[in-house]
Coordinates of C-alpha atoms in Angstrom, one line a residue:
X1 CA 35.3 34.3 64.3
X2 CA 32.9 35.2 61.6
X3 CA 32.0 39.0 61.2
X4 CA 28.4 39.3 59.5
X5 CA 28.7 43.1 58.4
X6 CA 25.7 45.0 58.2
X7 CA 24.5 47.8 55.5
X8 CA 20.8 49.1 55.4
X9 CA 20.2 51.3 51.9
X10 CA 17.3 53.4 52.6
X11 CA 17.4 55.8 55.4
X12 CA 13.2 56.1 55.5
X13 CA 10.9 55.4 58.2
X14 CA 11.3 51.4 57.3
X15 CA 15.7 51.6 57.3
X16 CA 14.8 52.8 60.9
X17 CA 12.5 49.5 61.6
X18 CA 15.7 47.2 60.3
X19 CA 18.0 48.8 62.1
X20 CA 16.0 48.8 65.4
X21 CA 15.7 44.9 64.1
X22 CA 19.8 44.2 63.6
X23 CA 20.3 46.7 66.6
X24 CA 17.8 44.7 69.6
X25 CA 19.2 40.8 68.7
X26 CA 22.8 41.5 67.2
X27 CA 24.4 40.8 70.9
X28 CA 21.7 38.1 71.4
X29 CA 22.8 36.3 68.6
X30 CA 26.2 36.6 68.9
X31 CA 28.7 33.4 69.6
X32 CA 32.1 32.2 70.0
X33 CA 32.0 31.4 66.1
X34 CA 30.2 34.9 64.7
X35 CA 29.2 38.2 65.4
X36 CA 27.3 40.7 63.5
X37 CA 28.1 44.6 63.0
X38 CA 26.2 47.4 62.3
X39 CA 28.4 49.0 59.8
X40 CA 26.5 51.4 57.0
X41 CA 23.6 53.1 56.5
X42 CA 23.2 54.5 52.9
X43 CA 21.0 56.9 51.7
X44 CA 21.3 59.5 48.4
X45 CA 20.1 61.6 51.6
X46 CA 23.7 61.6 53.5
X47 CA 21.9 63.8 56.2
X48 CA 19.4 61.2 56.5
X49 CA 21.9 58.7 56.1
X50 CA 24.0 60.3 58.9
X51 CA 21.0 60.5 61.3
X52 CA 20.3 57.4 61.3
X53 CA 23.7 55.7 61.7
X54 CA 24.1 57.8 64.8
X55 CA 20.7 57.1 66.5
X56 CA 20.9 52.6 66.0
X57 CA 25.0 53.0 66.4
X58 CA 26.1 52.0 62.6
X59 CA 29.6 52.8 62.4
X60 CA 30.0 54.3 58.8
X61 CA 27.5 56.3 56.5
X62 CA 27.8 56.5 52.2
X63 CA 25.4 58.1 49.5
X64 CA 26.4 55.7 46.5
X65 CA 24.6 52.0 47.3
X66 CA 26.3 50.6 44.1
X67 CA 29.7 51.4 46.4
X68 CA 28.4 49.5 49.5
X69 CA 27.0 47.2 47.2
X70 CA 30.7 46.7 45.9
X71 CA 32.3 46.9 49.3
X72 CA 33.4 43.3 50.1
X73 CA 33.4 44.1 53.6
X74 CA 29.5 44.1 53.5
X75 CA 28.0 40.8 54.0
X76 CA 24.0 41.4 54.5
X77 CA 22.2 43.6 52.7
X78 CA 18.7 45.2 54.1
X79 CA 17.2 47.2 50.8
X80 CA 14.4 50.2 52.2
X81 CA 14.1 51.8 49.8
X82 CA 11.4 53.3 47.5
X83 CA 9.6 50.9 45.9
X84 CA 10.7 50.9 42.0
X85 CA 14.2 50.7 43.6
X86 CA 14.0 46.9 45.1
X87 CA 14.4 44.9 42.1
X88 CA 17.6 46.9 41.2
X89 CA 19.3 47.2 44.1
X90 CA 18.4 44.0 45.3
X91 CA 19.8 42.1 42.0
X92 CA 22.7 43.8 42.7
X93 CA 23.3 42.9 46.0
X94 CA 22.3 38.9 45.0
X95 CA 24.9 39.1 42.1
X96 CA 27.7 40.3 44.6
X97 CA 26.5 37.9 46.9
X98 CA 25.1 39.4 49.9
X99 CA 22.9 38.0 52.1
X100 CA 19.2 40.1 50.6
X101 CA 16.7 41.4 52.4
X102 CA 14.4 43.1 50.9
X103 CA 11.1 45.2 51.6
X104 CA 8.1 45.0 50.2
X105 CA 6.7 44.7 47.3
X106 CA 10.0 42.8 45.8
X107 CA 9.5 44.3 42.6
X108 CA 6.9 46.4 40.8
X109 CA 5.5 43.6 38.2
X110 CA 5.2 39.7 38.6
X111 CA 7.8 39.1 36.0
X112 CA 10.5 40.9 37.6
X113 CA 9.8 39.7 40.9
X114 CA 9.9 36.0 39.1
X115 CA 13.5 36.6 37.8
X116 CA 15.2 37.9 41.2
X117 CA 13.7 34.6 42.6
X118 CA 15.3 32.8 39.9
X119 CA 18.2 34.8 41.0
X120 CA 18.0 34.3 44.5
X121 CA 18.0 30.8 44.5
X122 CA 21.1 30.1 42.3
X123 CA 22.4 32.6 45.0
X124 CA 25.1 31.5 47.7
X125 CA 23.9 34.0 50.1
X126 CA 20.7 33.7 52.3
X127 CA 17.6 35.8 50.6
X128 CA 14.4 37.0 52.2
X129 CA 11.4 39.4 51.8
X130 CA 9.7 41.5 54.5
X131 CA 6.8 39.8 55.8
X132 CA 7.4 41.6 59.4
X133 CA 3.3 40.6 60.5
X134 CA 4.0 37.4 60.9
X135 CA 6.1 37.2 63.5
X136 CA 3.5 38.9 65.6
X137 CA 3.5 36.3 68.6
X138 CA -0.4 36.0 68.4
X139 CA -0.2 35.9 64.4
X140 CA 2.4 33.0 64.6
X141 CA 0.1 31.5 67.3
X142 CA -2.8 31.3 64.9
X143 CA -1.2 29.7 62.4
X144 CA 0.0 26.5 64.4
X145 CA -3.6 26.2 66.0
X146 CA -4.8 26.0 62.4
X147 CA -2.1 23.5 61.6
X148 CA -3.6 21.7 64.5
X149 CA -7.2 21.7 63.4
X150 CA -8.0 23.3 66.3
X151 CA -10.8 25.7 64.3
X152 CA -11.6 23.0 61.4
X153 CA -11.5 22.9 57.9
X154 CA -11.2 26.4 56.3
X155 CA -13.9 27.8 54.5
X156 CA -13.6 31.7 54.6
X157 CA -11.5 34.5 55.5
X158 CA -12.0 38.6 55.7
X159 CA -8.7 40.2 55.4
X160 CA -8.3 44.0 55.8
X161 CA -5.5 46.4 55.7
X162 CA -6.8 50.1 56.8
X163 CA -4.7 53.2 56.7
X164 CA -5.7 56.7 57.1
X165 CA -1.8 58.2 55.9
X166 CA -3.6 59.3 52.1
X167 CA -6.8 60.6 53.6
X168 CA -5.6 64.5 53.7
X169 CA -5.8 66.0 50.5
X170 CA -2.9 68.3 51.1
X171 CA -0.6 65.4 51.7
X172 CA 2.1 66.2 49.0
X173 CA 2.7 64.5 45.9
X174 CA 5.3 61.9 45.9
X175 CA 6.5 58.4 44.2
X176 CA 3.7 56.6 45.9
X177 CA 1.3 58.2 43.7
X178 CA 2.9 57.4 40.6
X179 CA 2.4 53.3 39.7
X180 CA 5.7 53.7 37.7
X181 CA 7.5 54.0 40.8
X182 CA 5.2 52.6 43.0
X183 CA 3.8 49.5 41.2
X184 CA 0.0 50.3 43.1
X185 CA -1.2 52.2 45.7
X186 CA -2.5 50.8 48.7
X187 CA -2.7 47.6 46.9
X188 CA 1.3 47.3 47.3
X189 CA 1.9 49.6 50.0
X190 CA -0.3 48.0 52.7
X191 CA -2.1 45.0 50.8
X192 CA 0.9 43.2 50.2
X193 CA 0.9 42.3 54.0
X194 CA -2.7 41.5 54.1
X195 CA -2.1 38.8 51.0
X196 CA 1.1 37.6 52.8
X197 CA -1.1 36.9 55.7
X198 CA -3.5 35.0 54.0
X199 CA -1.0 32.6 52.4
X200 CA -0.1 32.2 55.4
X201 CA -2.9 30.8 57.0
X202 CA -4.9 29.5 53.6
X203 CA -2.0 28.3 51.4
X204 CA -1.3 29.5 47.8
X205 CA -4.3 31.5 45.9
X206 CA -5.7 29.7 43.3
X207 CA -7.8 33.2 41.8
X208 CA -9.1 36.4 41.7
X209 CA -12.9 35.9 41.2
X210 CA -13.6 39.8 41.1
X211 CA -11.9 42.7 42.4
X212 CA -12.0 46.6 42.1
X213 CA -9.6 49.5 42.9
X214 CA -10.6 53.1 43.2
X215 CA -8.5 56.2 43.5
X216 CA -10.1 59.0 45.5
X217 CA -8.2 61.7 45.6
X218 CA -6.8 62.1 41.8
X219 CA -4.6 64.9 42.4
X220 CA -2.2 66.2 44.7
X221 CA 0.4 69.2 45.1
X222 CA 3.9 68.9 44.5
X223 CA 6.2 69.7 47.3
X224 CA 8.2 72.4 47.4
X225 CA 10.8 70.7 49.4
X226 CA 12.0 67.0 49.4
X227 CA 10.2 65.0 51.8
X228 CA 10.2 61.5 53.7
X229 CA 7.4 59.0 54.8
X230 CA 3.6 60.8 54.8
X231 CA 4.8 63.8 56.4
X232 CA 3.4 67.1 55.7
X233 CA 5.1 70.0 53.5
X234 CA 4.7 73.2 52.1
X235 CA 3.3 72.9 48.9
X236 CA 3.0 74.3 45.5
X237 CA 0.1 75.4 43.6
X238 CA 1.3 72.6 40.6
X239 CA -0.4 69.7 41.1
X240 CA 0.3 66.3 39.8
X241 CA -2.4 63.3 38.8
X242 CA -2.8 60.3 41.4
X243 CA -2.9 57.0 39.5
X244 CA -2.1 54.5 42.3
X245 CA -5.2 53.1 44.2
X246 CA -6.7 54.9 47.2
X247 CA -8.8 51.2 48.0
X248 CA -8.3 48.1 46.8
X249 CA -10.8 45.2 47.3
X250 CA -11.2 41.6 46.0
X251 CA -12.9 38.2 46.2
X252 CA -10.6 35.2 45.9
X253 CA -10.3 31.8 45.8
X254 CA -7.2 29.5 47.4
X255 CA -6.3 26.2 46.0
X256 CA -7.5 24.2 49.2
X257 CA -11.0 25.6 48.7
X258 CA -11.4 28.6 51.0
X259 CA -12.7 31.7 49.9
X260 CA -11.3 35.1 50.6
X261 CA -12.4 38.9 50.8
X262 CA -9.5 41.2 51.0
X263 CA -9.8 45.3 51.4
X264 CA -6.8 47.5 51.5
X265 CA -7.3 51.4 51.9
X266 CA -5.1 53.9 53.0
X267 CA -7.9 56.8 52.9
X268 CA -9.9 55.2 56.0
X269 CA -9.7 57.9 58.9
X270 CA -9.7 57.0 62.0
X271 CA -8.0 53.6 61.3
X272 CA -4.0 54.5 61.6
X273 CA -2.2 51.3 60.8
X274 CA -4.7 48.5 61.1
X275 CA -4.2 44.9 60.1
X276 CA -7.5 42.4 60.9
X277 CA -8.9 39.6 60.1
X278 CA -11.5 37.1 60.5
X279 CA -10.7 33.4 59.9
X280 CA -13.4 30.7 59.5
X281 CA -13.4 26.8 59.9
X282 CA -16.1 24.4 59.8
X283 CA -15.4 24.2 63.9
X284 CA -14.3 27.2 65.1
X285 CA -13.6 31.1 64.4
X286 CA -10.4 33.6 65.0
X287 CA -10.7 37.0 65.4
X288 CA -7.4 39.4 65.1
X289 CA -6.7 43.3 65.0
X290 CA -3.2 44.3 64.9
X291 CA -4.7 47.4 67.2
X292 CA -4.0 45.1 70.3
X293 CA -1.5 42.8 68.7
X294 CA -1.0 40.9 72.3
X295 CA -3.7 38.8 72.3
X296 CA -6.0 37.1 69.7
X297 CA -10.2 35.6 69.5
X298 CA -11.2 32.0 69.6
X299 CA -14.7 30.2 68.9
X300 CA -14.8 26.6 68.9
X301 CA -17.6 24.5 68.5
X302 CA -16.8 22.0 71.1
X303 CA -15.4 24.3 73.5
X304 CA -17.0 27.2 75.7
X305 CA -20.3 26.5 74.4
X306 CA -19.1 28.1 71.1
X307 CA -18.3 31.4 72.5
X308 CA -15.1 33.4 71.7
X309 CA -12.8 33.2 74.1
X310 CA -9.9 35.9 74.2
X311 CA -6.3 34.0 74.7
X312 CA -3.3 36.8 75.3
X313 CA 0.0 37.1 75.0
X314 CA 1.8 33.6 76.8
X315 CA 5.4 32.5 77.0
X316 CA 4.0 29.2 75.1
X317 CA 3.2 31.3 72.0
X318 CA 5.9 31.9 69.2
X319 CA 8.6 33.8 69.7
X320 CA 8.1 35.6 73.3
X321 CA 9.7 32.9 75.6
X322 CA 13.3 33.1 73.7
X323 CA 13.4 36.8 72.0
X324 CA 12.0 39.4 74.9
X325 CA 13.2 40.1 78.4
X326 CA 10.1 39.1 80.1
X327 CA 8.7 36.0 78.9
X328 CA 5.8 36.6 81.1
X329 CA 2.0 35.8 80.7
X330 CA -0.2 39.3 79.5
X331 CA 3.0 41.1 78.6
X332 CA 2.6 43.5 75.7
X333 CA 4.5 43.1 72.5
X334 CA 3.9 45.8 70.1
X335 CA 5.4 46.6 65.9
X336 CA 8.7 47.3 66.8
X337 CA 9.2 43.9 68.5
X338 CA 7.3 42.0 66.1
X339 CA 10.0 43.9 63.2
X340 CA 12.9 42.5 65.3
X341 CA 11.4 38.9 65.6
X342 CA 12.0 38.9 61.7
X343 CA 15.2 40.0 62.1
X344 CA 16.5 37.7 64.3
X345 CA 15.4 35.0 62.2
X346 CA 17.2 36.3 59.6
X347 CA 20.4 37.1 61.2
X348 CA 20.1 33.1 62.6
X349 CA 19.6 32.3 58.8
X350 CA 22.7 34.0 57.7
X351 CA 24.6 32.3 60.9
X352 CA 23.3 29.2 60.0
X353 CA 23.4 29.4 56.7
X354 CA 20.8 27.9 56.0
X355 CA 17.8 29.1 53.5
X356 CA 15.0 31.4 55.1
X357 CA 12.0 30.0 54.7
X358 CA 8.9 32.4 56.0
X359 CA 9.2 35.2 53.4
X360 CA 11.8 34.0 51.0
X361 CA 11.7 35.4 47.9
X362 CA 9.5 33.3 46.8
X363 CA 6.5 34.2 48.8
X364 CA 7.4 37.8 47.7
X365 CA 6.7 36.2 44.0
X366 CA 3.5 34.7 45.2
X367 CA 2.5 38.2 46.8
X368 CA 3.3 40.2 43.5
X369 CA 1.8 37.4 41.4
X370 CA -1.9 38.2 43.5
X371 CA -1.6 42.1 43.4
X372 CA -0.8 42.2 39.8
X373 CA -3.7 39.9 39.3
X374 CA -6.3 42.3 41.3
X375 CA -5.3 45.1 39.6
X376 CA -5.8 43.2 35.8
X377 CA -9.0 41.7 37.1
X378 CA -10.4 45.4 38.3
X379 CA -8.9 46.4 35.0
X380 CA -10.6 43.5 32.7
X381 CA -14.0 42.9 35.0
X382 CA -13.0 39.6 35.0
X383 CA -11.3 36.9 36.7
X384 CA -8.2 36.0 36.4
X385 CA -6.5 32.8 37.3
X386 CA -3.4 33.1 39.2
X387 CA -1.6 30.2 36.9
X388 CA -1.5 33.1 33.8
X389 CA 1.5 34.4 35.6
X390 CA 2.8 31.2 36.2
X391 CA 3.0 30.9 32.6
X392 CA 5.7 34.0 32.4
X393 CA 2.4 36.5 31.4
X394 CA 2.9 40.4 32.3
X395 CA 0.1 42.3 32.3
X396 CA 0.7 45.0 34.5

């Protein structure tokens, strides 16, 4: 029997997410021929490391990830960490080959996420990028009933990320300020989703027509203590410049001919951790807000009079008839279940062995190609054509 062993780098709010992922299908996915194992959490943290290991059951805990990284008895790989850590530790991983997966954004410019693609694909081992939203049941539902024309051609869609994590000034200064460390502000923390999900449904990006980014609060406090996630700390009275984007917002163009406005902000109150959209054919209309992620909106022209119609959560839709314990018409799936959905499909991958093909590391290129391109066309005031990157330019 195959063992699959598992190590998570990153003990953050997001290492949790994977290992609630590995932790709900490992026994699911388990056969006569493999099993996986939760075997590491690492973390520079080993308190943090040590915390989580014991709440999702991983058997060991370590501080160095270039010695689990080295650790033949690790097969997959889930990197968490901060973003100007991915493209390192993840090269790492895809040179010792390990199965990758690795959060968003991949890396902090298009360039470098261009060369772990490269990297990925000469790779032995199955690679992936964390797209989690689309393996919301009523997400993956929209997409086939636009592959089956049910709404049209596609002319337009409004795609918004809103946060309200960056909206208290007294929130402490940290590497998500810093576009160093960070690549972009809400642009890469939140928006990278938002893009995903409109390559999703619309196909590849063709260019950024106009966009603009704005930072809000331009200063924050430096903690006096190390600290995790958006929580609060006490502070000092040194403060440190912001010079990531508060807001984020852009028209764009996609090579089949649709048009696009996309928002992300993570200084909207009010809003928590909101994902919507509104997609437009030339015979129907979807609504979605991932506020009630178990059900989605449908207009069609030649149905219901052209009203919306509200379709929820069914065994028929993706994912919910194989992966949760009741399969059962109106029955509420929420983040953490979405999360796990993509894990299972990657776990399968590895089993399988066979490439993973929604989010591989390619769509994470795709995804930094379009945020480095906002931020050069707020930057320039002008457009910018998606195929400058595609030509091995770096702007950022």
């Amino acid at each position: 029997m195959k063992t699959f062993n598992i190590a998570i780098i990153g003990a953050g709010m997001i290492g949790a997410a994977h290992a609630s992922g590995y932790r709900a299908h490992q026994a699911r996915l388990a056969s006569d021929q493999h099993q996986f194992v939760l075997h590491t959490v690492c973390d520079a943290r080993e308190d943090a490391a040590r915390e989580l290991a014991k709440v999702w059951g991983f058997a060991h805990v370590a501080s160095d990830w270039q010695a689990v990284i080295a650790d033949p008895e690790i097969d997959i790989v889930s990197v968490t960490l901060p973003n100007f850590m991915h493209a390192e530790v993840a090269t790492a991983a895809l040179r010792a080959g390990k199965h990758v997966l690795c959060e968003k954004p991949l890396a902090l410019t298009a360039a470098q996420a261009a060369e772990m693609t490269a990297l990925a694909k000469a790779s032995k081992g199955v690679s992936g990028s964390v797209f989690n939203y689309r393996r919301i049941p009523a997400v993956a539902m929209i997409k086939q009933l636009v592959e089956n024309g049910e709404i049209g051609t596609l002319s337009h869609l409004l795609i918004q990320y809103q946060c309200g994590y960056a909206a208290d000034p007294l929130l402490p200064h940290s590497w998500r300020y810093t576009e160093s460390k960070a690549g972009g502000g809400a642009l890469h923390d939140i928006g990278a989703h938002a893009i995903d999900i409109a390559r999703f449904f619309c196909g590849d990006i063709s260019e950024i027509v106009g966009a603009a980014t704005d930072t809000l609060i331009t200063h924050r406090y430096l903690p006096l203590a190390a600290n995790a996630g958006h929580n609060h700390v006490a502070l000092s009275d040194r403060s440190e410049k912001v010079d990531t984007d508060d807001i984020s917002s852009c028209v764009m163009r996609f090579r089949n001919g649709c048009q696009g406005l996309f928002s992300a902000s993570r200084v909207t109150v009010g809003m928590g951790n909101t994902l919507s959209f509104t997609l437009t054919g030339s015979r129907g209309t979807i609504l979605f807000n991932s506020e009630r992620p178990g059900e989605l909106h449908i207009a069609r022209a030649e149905r219901e009079g052209g009203a919306f119609i509200t379709l929820a959560n069914q065994p028929s839709f993706p994912f919910l008839s194989d992966l949760i314990p009741v399969p059962h018409d109106g029955v509420a799936v929420g983040y953490a279940e979405g999360f796990g959905f993509m894990m299972a499909e990657f776990m399968q991958a590895v089993a399988e062995g066979k490439p993973w093909q929604k989010g591989a590391f390619s769509d994470g290129l795709a995804v930094a190609q379009v945020l480095e391109a906002i931020q050069l066309s707020s930057r320039e005031r002008r457009p910018v054509a998606i195929a400058e990157f595609n030509q091995g330019e770096n702007h950022v």
